[in-house]
Coordinates of C-alpha atoms and ligand atoms in Angstrom, one line a residue:
X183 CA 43.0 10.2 -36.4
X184 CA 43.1 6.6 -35.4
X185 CA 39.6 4.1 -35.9
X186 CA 38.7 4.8 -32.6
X187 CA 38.1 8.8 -33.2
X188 CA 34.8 7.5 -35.5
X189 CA 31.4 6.6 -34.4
X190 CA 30.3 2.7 -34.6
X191 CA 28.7 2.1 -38.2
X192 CA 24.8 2.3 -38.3
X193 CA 24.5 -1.1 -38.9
X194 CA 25.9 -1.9 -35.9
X195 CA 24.4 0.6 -33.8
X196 CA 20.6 -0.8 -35.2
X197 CA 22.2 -4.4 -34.4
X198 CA 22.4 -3.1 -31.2
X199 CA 19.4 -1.8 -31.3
X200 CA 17.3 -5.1 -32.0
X201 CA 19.2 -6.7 -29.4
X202 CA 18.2 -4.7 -26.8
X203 CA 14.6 -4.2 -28.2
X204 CA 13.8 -8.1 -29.2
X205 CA 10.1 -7.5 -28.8
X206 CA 9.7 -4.7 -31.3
X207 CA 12.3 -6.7 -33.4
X208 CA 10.3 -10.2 -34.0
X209 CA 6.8 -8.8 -33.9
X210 CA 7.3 -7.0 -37.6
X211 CA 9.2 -10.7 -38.6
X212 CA 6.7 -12.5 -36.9
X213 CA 3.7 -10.7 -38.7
X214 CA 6.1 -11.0 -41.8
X215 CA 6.6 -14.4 -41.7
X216 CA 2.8 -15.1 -41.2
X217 CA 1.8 -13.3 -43.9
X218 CA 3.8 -15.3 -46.2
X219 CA 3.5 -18.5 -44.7
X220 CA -0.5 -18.7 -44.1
X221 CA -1.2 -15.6 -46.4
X222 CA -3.2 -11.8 -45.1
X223 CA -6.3 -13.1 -44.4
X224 CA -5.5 -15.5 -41.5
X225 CA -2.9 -13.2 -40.1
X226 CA -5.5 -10.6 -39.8
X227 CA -8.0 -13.0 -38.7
X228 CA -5.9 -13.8 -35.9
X229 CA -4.9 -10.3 -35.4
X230 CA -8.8 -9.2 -35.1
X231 CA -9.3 -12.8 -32.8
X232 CA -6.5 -11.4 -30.1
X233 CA -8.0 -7.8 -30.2
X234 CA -11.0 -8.9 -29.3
X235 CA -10.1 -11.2 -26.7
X236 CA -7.9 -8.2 -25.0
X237 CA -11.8 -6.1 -25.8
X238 CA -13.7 -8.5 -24.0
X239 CA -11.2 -8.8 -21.3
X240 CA -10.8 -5.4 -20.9
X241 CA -14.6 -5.0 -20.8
X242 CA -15.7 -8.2 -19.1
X243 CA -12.9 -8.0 -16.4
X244 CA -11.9 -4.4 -15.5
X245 CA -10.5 -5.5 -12.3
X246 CA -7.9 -8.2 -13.7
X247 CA -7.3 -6.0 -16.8
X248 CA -6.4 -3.1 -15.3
X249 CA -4.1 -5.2 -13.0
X250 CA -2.5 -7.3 -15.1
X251 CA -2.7 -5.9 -18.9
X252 CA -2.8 -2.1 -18.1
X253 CA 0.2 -1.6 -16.3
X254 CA 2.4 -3.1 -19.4
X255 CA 0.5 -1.7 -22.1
X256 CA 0.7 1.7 -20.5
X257 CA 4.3 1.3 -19.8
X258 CA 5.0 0.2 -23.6
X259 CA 3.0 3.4 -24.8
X260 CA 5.3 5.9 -22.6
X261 CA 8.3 4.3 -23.5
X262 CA 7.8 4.6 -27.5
X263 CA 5.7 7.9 -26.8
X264 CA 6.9 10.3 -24.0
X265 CA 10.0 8.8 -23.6
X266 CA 10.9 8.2 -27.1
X267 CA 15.1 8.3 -28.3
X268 CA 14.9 12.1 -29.1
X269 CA 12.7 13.3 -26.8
X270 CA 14.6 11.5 -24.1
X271 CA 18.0 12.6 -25.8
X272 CA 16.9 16.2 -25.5
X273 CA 15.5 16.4 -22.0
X274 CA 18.6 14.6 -20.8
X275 CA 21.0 17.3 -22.6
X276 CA 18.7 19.7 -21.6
X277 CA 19.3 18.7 -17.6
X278 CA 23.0 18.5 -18.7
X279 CA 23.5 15.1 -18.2
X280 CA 24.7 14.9 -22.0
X281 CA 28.3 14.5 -22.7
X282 CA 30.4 14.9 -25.5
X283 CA 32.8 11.7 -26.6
X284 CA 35.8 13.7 -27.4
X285 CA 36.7 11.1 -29.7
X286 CA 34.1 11.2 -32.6
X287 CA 32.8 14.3 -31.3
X288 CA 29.0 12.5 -30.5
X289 CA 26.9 13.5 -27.7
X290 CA 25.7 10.7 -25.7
X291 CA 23.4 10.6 -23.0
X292 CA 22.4 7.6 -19.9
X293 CA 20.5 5.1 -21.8
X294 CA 16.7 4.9 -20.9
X295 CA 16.8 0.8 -19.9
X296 CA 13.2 0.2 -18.8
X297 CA 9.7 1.8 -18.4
X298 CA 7.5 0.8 -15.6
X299 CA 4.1 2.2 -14.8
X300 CA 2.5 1.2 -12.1
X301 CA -0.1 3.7 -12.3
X302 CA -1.8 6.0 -15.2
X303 CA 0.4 8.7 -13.2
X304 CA 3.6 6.9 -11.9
X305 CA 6.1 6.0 -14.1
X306 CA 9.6 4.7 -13.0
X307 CA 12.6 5.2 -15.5
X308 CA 15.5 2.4 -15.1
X309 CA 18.8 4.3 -16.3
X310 CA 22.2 3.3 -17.2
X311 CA 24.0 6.5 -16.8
X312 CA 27.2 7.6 -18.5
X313 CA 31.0 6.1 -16.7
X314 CA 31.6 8.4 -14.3
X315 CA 27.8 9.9 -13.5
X316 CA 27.6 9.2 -9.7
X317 CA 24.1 8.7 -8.1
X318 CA 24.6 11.5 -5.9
X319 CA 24.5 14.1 -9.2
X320 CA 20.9 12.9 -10.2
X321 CA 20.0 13.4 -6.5
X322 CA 21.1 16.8 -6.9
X323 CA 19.9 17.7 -10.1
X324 CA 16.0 16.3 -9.0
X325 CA 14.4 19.6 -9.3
X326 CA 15.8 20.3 -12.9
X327 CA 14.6 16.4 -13.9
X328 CA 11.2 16.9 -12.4
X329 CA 10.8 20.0 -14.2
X330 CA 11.9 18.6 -17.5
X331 CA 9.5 15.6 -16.9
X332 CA 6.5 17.7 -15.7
X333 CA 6.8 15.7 -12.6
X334 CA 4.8 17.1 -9.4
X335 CA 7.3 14.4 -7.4
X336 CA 9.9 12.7 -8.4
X337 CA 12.2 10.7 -6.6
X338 CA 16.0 9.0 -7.4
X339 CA 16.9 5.8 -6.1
X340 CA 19.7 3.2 -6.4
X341 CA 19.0 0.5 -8.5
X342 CA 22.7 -1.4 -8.1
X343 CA 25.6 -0.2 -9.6
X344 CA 25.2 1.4 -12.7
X345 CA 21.5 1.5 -12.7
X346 CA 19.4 4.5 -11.3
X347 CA 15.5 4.5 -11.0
X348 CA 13.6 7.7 -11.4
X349 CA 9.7 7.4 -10.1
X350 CA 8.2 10.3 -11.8
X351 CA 4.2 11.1 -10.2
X352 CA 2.1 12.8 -12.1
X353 CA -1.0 14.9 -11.3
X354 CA -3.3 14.3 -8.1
X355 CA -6.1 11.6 -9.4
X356 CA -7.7 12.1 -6.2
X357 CA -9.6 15.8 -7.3
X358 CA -12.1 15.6 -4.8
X359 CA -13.0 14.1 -1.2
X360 CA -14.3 10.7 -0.9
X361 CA -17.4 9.5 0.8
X362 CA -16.9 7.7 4.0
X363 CA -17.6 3.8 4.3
X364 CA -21.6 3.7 4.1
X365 CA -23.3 2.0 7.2
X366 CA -24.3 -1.1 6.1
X367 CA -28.4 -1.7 6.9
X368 CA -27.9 -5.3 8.5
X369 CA -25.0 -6.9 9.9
X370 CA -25.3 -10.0 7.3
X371 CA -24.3 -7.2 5.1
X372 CA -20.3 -6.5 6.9
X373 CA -18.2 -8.8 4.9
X374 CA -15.3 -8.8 7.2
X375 CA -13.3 -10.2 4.3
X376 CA -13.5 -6.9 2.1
X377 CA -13.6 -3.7 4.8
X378 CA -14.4 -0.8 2.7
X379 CA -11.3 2.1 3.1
X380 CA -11.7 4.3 0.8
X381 CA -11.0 4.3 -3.2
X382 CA -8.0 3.4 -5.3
X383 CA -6.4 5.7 -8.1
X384 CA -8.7 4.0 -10.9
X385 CA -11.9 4.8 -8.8
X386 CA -12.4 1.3 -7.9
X387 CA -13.1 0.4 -4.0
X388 CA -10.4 0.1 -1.8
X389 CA -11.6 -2.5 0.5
X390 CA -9.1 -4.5 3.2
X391 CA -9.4 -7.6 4.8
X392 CA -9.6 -8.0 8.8
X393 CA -10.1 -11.4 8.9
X394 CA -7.9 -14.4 8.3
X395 CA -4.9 -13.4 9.8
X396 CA -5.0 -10.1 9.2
X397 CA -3.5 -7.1 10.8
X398 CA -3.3 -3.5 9.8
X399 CA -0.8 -1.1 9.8
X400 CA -1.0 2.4 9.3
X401 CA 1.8 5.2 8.9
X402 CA 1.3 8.8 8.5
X403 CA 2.7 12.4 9.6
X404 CA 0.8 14.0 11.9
X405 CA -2.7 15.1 10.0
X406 CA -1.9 12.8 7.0
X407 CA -5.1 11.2 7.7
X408 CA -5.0 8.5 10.1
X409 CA -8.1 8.9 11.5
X410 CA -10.0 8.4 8.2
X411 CA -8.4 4.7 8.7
X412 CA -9.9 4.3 12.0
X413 CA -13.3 5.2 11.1
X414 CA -14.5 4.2 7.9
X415 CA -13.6 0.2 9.1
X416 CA -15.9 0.7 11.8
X417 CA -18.7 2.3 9.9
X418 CA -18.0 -0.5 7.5
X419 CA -18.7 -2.9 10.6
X420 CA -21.3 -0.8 12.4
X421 CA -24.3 -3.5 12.4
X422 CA -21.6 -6.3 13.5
X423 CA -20.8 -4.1 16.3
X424 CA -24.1 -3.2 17.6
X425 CA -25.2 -7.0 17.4
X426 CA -22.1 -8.0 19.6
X427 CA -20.6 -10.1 16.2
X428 CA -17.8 -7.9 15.9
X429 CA -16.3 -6.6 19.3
X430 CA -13.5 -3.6 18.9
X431 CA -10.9 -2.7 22.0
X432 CA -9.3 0.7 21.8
X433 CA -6.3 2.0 22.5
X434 CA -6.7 6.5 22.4
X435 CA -2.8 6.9 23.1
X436 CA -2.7 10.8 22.1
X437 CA -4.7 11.5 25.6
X438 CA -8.5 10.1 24.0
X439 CA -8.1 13.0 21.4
X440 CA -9.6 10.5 18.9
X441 CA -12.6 8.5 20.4
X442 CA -12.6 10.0 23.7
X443 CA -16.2 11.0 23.6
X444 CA -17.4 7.8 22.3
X445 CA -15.8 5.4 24.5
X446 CA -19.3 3.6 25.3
X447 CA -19.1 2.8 21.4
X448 CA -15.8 0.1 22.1
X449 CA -16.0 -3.0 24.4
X450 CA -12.7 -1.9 26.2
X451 CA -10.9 1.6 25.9
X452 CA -7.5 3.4 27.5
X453 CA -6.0 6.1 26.7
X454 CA -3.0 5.4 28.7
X455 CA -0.4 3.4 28.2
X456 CA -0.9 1.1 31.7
X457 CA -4.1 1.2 31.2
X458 CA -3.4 0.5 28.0
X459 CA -1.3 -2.4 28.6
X460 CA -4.6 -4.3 30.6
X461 CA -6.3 -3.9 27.9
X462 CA -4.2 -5.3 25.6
X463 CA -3.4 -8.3 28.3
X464 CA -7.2 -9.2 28.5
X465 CA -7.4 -9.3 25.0
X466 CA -4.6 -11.8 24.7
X467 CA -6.8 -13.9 27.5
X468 CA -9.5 -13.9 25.3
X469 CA -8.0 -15.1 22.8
X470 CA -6.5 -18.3 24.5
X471 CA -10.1 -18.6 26.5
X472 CA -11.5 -18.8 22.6
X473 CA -8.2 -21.1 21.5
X474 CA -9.5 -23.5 24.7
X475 CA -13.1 -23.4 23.7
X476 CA -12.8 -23.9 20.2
X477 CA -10.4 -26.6 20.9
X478 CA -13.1 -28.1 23.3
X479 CA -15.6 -27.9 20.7
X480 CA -13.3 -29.8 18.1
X481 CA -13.0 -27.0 16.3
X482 CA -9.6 -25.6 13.7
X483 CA -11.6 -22.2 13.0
X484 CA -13.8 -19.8 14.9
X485 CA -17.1 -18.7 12.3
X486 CA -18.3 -14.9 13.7
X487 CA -21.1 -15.4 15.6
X488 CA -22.5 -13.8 19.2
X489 CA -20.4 -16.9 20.9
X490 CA -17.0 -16.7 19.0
X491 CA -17.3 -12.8 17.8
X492 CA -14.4 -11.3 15.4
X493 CA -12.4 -9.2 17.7
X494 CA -10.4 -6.5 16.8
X495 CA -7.9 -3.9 19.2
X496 CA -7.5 -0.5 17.4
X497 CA -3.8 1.4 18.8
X498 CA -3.9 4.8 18.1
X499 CA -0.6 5.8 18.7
X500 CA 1.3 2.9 18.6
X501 CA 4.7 4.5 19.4
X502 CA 3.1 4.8 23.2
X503 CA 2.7 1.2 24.2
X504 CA 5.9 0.3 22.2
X505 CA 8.6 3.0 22.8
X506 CA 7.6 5.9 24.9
X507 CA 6.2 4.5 28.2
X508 CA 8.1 2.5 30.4
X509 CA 10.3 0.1 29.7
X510 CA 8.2 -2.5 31.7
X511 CA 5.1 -1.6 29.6
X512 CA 6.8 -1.3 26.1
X513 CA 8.5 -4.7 26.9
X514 CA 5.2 -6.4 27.9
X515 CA 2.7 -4.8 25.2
X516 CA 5.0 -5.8 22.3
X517 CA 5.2 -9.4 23.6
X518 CA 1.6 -9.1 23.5
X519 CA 0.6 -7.7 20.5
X520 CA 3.6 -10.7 18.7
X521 CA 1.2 -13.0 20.6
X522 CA -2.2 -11.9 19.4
X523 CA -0.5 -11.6 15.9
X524 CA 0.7 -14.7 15.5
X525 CA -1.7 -16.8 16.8
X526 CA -4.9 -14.2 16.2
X527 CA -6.2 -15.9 12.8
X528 CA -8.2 -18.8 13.9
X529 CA -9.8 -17.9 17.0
X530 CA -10.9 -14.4 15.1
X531 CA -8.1 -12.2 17.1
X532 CA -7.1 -8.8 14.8
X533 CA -4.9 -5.7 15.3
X534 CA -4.7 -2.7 14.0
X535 CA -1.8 0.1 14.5
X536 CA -1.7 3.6 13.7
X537 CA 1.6 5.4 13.8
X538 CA 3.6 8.0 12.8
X539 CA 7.1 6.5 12.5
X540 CA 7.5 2.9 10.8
X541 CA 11.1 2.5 12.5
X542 CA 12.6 -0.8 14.4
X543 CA 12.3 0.6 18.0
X544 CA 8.6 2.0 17.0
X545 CA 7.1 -0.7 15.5
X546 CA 9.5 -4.1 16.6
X547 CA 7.1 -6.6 15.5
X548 CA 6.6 -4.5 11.8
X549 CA 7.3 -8.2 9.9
X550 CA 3.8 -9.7 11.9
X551 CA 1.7 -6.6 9.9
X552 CA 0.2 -8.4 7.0
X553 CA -1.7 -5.1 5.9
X554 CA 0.2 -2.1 5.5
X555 CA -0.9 1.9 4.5
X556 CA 1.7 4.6 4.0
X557 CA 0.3 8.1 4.1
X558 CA 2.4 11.0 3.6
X559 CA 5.2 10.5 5.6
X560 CA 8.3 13.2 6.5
X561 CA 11.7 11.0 5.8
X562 CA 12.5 8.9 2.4
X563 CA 13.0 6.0 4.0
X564 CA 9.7 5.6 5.7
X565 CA 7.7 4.0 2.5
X566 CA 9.8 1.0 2.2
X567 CA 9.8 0.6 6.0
X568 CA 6.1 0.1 6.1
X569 CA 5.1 -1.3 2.1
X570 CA 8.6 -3.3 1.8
X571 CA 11.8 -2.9 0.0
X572 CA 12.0 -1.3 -3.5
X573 CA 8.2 0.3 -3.2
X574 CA 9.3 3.5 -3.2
X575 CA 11.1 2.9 -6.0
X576 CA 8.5 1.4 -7.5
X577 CA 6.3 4.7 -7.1
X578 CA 5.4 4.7 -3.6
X579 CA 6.8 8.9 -3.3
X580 CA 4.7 9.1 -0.2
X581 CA 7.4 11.2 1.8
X582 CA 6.6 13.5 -1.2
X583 CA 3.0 14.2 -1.0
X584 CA 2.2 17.7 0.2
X585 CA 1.5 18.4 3.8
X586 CA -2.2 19.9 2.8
X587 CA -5.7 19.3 3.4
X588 CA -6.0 18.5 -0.6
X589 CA -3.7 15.7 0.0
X590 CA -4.6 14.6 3.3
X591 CA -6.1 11.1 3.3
X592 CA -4.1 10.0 0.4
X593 CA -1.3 7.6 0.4
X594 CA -0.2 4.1 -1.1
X595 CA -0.7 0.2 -0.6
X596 CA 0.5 -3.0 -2.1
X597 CA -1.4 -4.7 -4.5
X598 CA -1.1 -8.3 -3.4
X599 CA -1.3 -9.9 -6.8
X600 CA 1.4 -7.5 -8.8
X601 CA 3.0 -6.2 -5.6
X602 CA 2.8 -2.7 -7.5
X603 CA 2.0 0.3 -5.2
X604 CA -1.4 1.7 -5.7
X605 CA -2.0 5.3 -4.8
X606 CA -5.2 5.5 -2.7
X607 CA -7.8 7.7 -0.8
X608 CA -9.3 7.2 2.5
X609 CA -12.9 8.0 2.7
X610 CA -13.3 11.2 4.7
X611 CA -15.8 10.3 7.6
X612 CA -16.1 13.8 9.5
X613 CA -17.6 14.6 12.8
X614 CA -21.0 13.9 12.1
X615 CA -20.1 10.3 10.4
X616 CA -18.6 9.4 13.4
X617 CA -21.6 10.5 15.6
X618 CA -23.6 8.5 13.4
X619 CA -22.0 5.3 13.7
X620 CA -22.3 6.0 17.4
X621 CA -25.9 6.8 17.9
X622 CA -26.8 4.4 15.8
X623 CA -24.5 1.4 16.2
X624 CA -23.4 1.1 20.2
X625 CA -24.0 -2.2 21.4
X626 CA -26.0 -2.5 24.3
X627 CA -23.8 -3.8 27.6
X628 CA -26.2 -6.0 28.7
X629 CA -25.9 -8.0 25.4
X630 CA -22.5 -7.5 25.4
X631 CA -21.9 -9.1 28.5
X632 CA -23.9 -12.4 27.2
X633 CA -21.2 -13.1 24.5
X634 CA -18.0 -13.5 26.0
X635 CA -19.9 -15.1 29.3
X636 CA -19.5 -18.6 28.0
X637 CA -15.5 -18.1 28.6
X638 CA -15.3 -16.5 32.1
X639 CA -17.2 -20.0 32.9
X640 CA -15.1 -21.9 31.5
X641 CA -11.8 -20.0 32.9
X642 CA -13.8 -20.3 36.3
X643 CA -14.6 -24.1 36.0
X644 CA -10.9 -24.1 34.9
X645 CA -9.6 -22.4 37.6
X646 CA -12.0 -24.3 39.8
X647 CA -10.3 -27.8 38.6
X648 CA -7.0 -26.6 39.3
X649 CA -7.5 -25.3 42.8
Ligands
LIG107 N1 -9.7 11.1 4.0 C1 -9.6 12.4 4.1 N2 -9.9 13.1 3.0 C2 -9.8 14.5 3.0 N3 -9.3 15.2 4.1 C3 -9.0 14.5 5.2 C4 -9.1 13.1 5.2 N4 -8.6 12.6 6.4 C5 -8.3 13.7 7.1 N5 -8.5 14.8 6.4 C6 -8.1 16.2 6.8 O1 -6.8 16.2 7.4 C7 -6.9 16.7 8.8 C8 -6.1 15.8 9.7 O2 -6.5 14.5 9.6 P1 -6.3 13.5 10.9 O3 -6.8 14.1 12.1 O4 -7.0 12.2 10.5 O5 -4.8 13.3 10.9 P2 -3.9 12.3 11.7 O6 -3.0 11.6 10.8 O7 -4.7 11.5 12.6 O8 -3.0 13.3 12.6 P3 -2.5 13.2 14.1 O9 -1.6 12.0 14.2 O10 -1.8 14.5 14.3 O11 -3.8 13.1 14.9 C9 -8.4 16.6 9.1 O12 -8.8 17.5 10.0 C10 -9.1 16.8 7.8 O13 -9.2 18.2 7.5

């Protein structure tokens, strides 16, 4: 046999090793090295030091930590625990993706590159697999890898040549239903800034911002939970809204199957597309009325008050105003709704969409949504349409979540800092929430029509001038 029919020596194959693992490499030198140099006592003292920095972060900081610090310790543990070189050896000859070199006779197996762990229960594999493995046979064998990885979803994505990502979710964190958005007593209490939604994977608040800029959207199969998404905001805002310092437009596209009843509860409501399409016009005139009369008053910002109220139009439906109606009214609203979106953040202008397909001809102006939801959705391509490239990848498996009431409500955002996906729950507000925020939070009309009378004046004397 010639040199080529033996295996690498095992000095070379730990060389190779260390190279590709310089972390666990120069931490034992490191340590080494200190011990020598400045003796045990001040290499444990500054071991004990760092532990109880990462203690008192951990403890004093839960939010940062487990952004930040969790994420990378979890993904070192599963690397040199669950996915350790034999157990990974195994479960990859086990799924027959191990292959014998016919020249020394060794088995090898795609190299496990990276761990990433966005969540306690999403890990994503980077893998190197063997020449001549395509992407198409780890597609195919997803059932037998999710099996051997105990994964209740598990998807397989392209990296770039040569590299494959496997997301592997485990477990449901979400175990029971969660409360819907409490009604605040007072409207000093609505912080418009932090809208509670629901909860996060780690049981922390999942609160979104509606001011500043911000506009919402939300994509989900049909009974995925949308509606949660629409409620829990407003009972979030309820006071606000009563006292005329929040003021909410609503578009009920699926024939007023969602607010019909409680249309007195919204300052204007459709639930038709032309109708739909005034609505949506007048709000974009009360915007520029607001641009004028801030600009008249000197000022760069609106502040919420009774004059200058946050407004915010609600579409349920989107793919109504945008694709399905007539061209006329699709054309229109989307000009529209770019208008309101661009230029919504100072005078207090927000939108918020709800629909069932994120694509191009649906939503046109998808790249003017600062706040994006997936919930379950029913094509693979679907969560990187709405949370951005790679985020499926990442974890986002949200065209894998089961079409059940269990998992209804449930879906993924963006954290903003780490622009990992974070699996969340929407609070559940049920029939009788929703009556609630009703009864108790309508405005009255007559006070209603006090705050925005200070800008049909103005358009009047306006008009007045011109004629
Ligand atoms: N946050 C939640 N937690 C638990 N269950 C929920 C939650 N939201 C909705 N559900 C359950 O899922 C069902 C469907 O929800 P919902 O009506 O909000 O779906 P949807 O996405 O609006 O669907 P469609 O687009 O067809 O109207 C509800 O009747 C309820 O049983």
């Amino acid at each position: 046999m010639g040199k080529d029919s033996r295996r690498k020596g095992i000095e070379w194959r730990a060389a190779g090793w260390m190279a590709r693992h310089p972390a666990m490499t120069t931490a034992p030198a490191v340590l080494g090295t200190s011990m020598v140099e400045f003796g045990p006592v001040t290499t444990a003292s500054v071991l004990a030091g760092v532990g109880a920095a990462g203690l008192s972060w951990y403890r004093g900081h839960p939010a940062t930590f487990d952004r930040h610090a969790a994420p990378w310790m979890r993904a070192f543990r599963q690397r040199w625990v669950r996915y350790i070189g034999r157990r990974w050896r195994g479960l990859m000859i086990d799924c027959e993706f191990g292959r014998e070199n016919r020249r020394t006779g060794h088995v090898e197996v795609p190299r496990l590159l990276r761990v990433r762990s966005a969540s306690p229960s999403i890990d994503t594999l980077y893998i190197k697999p063997l020449r001549g493995q395509s992407f198409k046979r780890f597609q195919d064998a997803q059932d037998e890898l999710a099996m051997a990885l105990r994964a209740d979803a598990l998807g397989v994505t392209k990296v770039k040549p040569g590299v494959i990502a496997l997301t592997v979710v485990r477990g449901n964190p979400f175990t029971d239903i969660v409360a819907p958005a409490e009604i605040p007593a007072d409207a000093a209490d609505v912080d418009l800034s932090a809208i509670y939604m629901g909860e996060d994977e780690h049981g922390n608040d999942w609160t979104e911002p509606f001011i500043g800029g911000k506009h919402l959207l939300v994509c989900g199969a049909t009974g995925s939970g949308k509606d949660s998404l629409i409620w829990n905001p407003l009972r979030a805002m309820g006071p606000a809204i009563r006292d005329g310092l929040v003021q909410v437009d609503f578009l009920d596209l699926k024939g007023g199957m969602t607010a019909g009843s409680h249309r007195q509860f919204f300052h204007r409501y459709a639930d038709d597309p032309d109708e739909g399409l005034k609505v949506i016009e007048a709000f974009r005139d009360d915007m520029k009325a607001t641009q004028r009369h801030l600009a008249a008053e000197g000022l760069r910002n609106f502040t919420v008050s009774r004059e200058t109220p946050f407004r915010l139009l609600m579409i349920d439906e989107l793919a109504m105003m945008t694709a399905l109606g007539s061209s006329g009214t699709t054309r229109a609203a989307i000009k529209l709704m770019a208008e309101v979106m661009t230029q919504g953040r100072a005078p207090g202008f927000g939108l918020c969409a709800y629909v069932q397909e994120p694509t191009k001809d649906i939503v046109p102006v998808r790249d003017l949504f600062t706040g994006r939801v997936c919930l379950r959705t029913t094509a693979e391509n679907h969560p990187d349409m709405v949370l951005g490239e790679g985020m499926r990848q990442r974890g986002a498996l949200a065209d894998e979540i089961p079409a059940d009431d269990e998992h209804a409500g449930i879906g993924f955002r963006v954290d903003k800092y780490t622009r990992r996906p974070v699996r969340v729950r929407a609070g559940y507000a049920t029939d009788e929430d929703i009556s609630e925020l009703v009864r108790t939070c309508t405005p009255d009309p007559a006070s209603q029509s006090n705050v925005i009378q200070f800008r049909r004046d103005e358009d009047t004397d306006e008009d007045e001038q011109a004629a």
